Coordinates of C-alpha atoms in Angstrom, one line a residue:
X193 CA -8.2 8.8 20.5
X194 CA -11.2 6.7 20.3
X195 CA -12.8 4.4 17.6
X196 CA -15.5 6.9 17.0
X197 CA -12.9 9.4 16.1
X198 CA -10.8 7.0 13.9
X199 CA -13.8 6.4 12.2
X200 CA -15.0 10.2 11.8
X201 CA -11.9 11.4 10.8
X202 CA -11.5 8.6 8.2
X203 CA -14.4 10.0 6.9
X204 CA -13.3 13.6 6.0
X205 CA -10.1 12.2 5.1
X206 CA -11.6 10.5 2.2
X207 CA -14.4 12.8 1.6
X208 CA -11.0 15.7 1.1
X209 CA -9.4 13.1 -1.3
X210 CA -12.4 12.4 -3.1
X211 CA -12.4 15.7 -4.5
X212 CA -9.8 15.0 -6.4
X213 CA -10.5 11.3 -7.2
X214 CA -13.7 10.4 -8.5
X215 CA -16.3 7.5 -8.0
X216 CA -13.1 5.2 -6.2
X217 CA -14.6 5.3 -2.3
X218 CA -13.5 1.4 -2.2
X219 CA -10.1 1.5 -3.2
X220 CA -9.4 4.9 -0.9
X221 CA -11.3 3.2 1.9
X222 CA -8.5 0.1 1.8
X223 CA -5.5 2.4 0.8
X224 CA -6.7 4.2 4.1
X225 CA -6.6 0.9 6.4
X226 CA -3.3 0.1 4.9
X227 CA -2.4 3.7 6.1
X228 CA -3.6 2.6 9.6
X229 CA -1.5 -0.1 9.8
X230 CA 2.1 -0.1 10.4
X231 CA 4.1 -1.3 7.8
X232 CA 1.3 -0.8 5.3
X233 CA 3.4 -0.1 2.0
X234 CA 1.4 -0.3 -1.1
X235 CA 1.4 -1.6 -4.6
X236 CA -1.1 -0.1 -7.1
X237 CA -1.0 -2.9 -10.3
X238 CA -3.1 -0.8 -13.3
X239 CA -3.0 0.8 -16.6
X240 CA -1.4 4.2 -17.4
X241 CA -3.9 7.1 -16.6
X242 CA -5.9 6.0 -13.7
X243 CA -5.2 8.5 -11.2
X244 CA -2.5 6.5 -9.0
X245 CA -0.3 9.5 -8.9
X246 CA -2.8 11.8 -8.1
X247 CA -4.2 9.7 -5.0
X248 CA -1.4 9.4 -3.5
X249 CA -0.4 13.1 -3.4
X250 CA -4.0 13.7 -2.1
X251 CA -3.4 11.4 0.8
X252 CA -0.4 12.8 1.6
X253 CA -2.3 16.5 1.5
X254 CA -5.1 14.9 3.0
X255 CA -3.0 13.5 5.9
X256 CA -0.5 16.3 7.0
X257 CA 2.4 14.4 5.5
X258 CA 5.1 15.1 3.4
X259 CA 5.4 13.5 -0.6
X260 CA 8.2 13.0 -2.8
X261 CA 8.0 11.2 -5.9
X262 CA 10.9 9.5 -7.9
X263 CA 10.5 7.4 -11.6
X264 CA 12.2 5.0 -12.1
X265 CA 13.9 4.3 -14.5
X266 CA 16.7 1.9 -16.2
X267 CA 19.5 3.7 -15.3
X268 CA 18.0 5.1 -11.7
X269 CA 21.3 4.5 -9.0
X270 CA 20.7 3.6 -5.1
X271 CA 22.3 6.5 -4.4
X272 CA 19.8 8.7 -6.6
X273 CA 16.9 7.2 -4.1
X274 CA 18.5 7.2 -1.0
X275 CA 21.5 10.3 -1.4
X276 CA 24.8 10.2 0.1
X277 CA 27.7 12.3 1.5
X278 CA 29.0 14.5 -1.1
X279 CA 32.1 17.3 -0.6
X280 CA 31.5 20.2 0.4
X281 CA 34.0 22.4 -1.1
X282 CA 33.3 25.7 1.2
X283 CA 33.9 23.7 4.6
X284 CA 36.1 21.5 3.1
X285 CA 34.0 18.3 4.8
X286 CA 31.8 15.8 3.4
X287 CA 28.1 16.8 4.4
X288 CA 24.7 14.6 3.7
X289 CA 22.3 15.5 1.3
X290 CA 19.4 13.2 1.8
X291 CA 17.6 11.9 -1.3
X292 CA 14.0 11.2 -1.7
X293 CA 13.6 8.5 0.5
X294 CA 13.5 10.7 3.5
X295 CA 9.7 11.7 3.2
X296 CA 6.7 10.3 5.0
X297 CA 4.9 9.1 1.7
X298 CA 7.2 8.1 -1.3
X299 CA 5.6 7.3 -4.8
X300 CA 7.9 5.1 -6.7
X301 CA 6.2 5.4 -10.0
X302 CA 6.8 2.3 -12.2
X303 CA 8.9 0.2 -9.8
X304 CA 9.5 -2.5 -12.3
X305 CA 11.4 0.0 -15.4
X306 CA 14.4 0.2 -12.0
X307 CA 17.0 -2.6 -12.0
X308 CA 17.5 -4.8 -9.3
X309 CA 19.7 -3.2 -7.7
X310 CA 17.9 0.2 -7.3
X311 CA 15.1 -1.8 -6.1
X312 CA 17.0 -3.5 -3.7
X313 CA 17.6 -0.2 -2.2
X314 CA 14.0 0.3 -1.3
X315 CA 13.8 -3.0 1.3
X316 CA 15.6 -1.9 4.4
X317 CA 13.9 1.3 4.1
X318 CA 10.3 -0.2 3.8
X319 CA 11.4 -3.0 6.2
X320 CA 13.6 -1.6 8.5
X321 CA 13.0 2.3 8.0
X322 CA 16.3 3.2 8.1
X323 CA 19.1 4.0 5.5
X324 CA 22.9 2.6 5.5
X325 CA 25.3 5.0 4.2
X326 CA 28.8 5.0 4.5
X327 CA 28.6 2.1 7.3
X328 CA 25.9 4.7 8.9
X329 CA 22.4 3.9 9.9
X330 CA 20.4 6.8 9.3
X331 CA 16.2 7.0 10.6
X332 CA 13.8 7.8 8.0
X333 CA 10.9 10.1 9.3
X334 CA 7.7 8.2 10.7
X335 CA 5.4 7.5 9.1
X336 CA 7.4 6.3 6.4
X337 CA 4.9 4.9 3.7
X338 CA 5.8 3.8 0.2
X339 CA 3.5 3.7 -2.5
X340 CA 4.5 2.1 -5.8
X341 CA 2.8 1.7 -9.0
X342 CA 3.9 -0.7 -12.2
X343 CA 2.0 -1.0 -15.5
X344 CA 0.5 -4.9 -15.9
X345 CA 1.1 -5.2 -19.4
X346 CA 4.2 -3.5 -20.5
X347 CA 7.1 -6.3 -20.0
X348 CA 9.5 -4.6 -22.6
X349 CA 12.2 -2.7 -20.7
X350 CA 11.3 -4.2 -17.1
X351 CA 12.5 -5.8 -14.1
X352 CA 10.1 -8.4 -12.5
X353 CA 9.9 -7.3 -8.5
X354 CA 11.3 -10.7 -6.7
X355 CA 9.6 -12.4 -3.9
X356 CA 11.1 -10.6 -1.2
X357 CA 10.1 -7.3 -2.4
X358 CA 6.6 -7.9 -3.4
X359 CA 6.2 -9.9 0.2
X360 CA 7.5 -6.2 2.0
X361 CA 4.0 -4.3 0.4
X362 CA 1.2 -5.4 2.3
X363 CA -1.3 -5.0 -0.2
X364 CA -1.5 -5.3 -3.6
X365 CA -5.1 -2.9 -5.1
X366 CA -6.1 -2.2 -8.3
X367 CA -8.0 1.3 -9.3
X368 CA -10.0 -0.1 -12.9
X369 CA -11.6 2.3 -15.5
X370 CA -14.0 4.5 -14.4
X371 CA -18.1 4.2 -14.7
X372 CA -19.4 6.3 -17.5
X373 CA -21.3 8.8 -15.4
X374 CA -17.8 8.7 -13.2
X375 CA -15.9 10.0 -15.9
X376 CA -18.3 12.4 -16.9
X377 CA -18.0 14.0 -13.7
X378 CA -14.5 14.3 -14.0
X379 CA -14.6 16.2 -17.0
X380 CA -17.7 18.9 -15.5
X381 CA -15.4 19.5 -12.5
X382 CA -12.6 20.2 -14.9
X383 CA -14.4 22.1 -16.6
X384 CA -15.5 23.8 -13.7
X385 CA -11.8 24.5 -12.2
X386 CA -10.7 25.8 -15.0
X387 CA -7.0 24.2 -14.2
X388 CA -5.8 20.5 -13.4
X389 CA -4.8 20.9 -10.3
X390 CA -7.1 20.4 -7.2
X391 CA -7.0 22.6 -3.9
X392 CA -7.3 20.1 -1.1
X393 CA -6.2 20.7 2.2
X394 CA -4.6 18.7 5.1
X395 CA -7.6 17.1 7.3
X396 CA -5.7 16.0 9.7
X397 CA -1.7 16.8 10.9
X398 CA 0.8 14.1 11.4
X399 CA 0.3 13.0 15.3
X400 CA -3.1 13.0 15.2
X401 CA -2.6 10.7 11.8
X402 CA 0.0 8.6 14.9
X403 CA -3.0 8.8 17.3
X404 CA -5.1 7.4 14.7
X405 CA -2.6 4.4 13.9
X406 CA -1.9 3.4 18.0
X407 CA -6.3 3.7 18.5
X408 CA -6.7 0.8 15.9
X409 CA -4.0 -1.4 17.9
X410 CA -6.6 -1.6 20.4
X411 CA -9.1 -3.3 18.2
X412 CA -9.6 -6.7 19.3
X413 CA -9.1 -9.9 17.6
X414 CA -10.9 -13.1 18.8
X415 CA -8.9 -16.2 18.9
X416 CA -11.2 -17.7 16.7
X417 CA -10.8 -15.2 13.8
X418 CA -6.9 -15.8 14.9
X419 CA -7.3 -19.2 13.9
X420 CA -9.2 -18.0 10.7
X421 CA -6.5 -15.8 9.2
X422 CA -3.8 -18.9 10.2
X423 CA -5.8 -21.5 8.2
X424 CA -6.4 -19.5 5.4
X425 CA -2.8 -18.3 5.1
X426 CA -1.8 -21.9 5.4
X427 CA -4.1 -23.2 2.9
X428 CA -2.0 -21.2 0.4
X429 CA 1.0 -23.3 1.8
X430 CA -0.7 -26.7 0.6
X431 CA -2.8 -26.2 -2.5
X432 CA -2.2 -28.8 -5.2
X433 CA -2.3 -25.5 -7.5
X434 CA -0.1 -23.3 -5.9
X435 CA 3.8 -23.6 -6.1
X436 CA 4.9 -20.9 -3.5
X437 CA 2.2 -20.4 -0.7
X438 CA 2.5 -17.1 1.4
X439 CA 4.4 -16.4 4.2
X440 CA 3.4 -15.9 8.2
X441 CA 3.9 -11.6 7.0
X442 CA 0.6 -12.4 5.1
X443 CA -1.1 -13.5 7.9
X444 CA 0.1 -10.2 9.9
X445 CA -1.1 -8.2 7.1
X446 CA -4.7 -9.8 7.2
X447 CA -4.7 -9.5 11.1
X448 CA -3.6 -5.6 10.7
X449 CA -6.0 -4.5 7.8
X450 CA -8.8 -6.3 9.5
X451 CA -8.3 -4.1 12.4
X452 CA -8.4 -1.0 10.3
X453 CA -10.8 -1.9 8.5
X454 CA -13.2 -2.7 11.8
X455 CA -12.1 1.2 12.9
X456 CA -12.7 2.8 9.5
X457 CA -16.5 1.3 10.2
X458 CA -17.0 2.3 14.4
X459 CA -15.9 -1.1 15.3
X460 CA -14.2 -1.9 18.2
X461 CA -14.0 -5.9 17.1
X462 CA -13.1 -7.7 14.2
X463 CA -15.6 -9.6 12.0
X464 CA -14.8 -12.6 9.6
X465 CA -16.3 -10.1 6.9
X466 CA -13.0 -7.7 7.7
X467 CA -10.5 -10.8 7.0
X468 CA -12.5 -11.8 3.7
X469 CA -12.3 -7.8 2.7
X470 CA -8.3 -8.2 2.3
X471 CA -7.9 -12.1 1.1
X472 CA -6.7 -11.1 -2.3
X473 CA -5.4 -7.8 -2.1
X474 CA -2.9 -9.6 0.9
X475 CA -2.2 -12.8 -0.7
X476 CA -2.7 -12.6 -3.9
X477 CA 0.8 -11.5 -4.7
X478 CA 2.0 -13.9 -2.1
X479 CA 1.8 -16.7 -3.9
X480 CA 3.3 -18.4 -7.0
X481 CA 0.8 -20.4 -8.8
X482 CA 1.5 -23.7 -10.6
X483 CA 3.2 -22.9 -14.1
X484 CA 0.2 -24.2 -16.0
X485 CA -2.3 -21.5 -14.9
X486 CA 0.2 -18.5 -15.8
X487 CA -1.8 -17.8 -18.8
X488 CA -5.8 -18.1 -17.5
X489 CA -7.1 -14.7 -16.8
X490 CA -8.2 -14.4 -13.0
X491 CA -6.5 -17.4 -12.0
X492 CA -5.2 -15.9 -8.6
X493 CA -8.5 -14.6 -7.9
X494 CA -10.3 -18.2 -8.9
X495 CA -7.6 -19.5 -6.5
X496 CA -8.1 -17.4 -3.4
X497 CA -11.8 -17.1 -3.5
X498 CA -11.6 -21.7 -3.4
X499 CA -9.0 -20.9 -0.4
X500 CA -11.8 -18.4 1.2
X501 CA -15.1 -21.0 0.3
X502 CA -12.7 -24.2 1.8
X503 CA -12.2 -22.8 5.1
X504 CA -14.8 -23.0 8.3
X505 CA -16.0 -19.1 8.6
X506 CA -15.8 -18.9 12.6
X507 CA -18.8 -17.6 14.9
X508 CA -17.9 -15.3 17.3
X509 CA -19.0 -12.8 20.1
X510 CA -17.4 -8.8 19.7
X511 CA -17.4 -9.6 23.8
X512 CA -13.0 -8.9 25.0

């Protein structure tokens, strides 16, 4: 498959979603370069209400691929996410019965209301795609994409994701409020439908989707921007106002989005412009600040843009 039809099928891919979520073309457009790239898990950060749910589903529709939700909850078990062997009293044997996790896109809805432990169940799947039960290593289908949502200002009942979780989702998006004329829309197509739910159908099926991924692998990278997406990452090492700077999975996130991004736009060559695009969706949950500036609004995003203006912006020719 070729850039050109990476880029066109991109196209009606978020032109099929958009029917169902309104006025959001940014946020789709990066969800669908995270798609692009291999190990691009997800975590949507923003208020109850704002379609995350519903864009997912549509990407999986969209895409070919099979969805399963779960919530989580307080009293969610690993074995409720990823199932187990249970008796089968006809045969008289112990059979699987796969949970959830054995789908191509998985919505963990409010990540954080999970304990630890059930949490902990989700990072050799989204790292390792694979399963352990009962000393046995089982495959998850590929793709194998998780999207995961938490509410940013509900603390009560919550478990904070650690580092090592929130270092496994390669990019952290938020989908904000709607425009007025936005929302309005909403409503009229509602009102139109005459039900919630939105016919969309599958634009593409599941190895053309594969096609798509291996075509952006062949989008090249000059050294220069190399360099680029290395200093930037370890200027987040350094800061004077950062505690925790990211780690070299960062700078493989920026290196993978850019190249999606490049596709997405009939580009066969990354720009600096495609590294910038993903700076603080990549590292802004990378990084720990300093203690002092846990309470300024923004503060992360004050942080990376200093990061972004400190470091040389290379020239470069799209020549291989």
């Amino acid at each position: 498959m070729s850039i050109d039809d990476v880029a066109g099928r991109t196209g009606c891919i978020l032109d099929e979603v958009e029917k169902a979520v309104i006025g959001k073309r940014d946020v789709l457009t990066r969800m669908m370069a995270a798609f692009l790239s291999s190990g691009g898990h997800i975590l949507l950060e923003d208020y109850p209400g704002l379609a995350k749910t519903l864009i997912a589903n549509s990407f999986a529709t969209a895409l070919g691929l099979d969805f399963k939700r779960i919530q989580f909850t307080p009293d969610l078990l690993p074995g409720d996410i990823t199932g187990g062997f249970i008796l089968d009293t006809r045969q008289n044997q112990f059979v699987l019965r796969k949970g959830p996790l054995f789908t191509n896109i998985l919505l963990a809805d409010e990540i954080n209301r999970a304990s630890p432990k059930t949490q902990s169940a989700l990072l050799e799947a989204m790292q390792e795609y694979q399963v352990s039960l009962e000393g046995e290593s089982l495959k998850l289908p590929f793709p194998f994409i998780v999207i995961a949502t938490q509410n940013p200002i509900e603390y009560e009942g919550t478990f904070p994701l650690p580092e090592a979780q929130l270092d496994r989702f390669m990019i952290r998006l938020s989908v904000g409020y709607p425009c007025n004329e936005d929302e309005q829309q909403i409503l009229a197509r509602r009102a139109e439908r005459k039900e919630d739910a939105v016919a969309l159908q599958a634009v593409v099926n599941p190895e053309e989707f594969l096609a798509m991924r291996a075509a952006v692998e062949d989008v090249f990278v000059n050294p220069d921007i190399q360099n680029y997406i290395v200093q930037v990452t370890a200027k987040t090492r350094k800061h004077r106002q950062i505690e925790l700077g990211a780690s070299p999975r960062g700078s493989l996130a920026l290196l993978k989005l850019a190249r999606a991004w490049a596709a997405i736009h009939n580009r066969d060559y990354v720009i600096p412009d495609d590294v910038k695009t993903f700076m603080l969706p990549v590292l802004g949950h990378r990084i720990l600040l300093d203690p002092n500036l846990w309470n300024r609004k923004n503060a992360v995003n004050e942080v990376i843009d200093g990061i972004a203006a400190s470091v040389p912006v290379p020239v470069t020719s799209p020549a291989k």
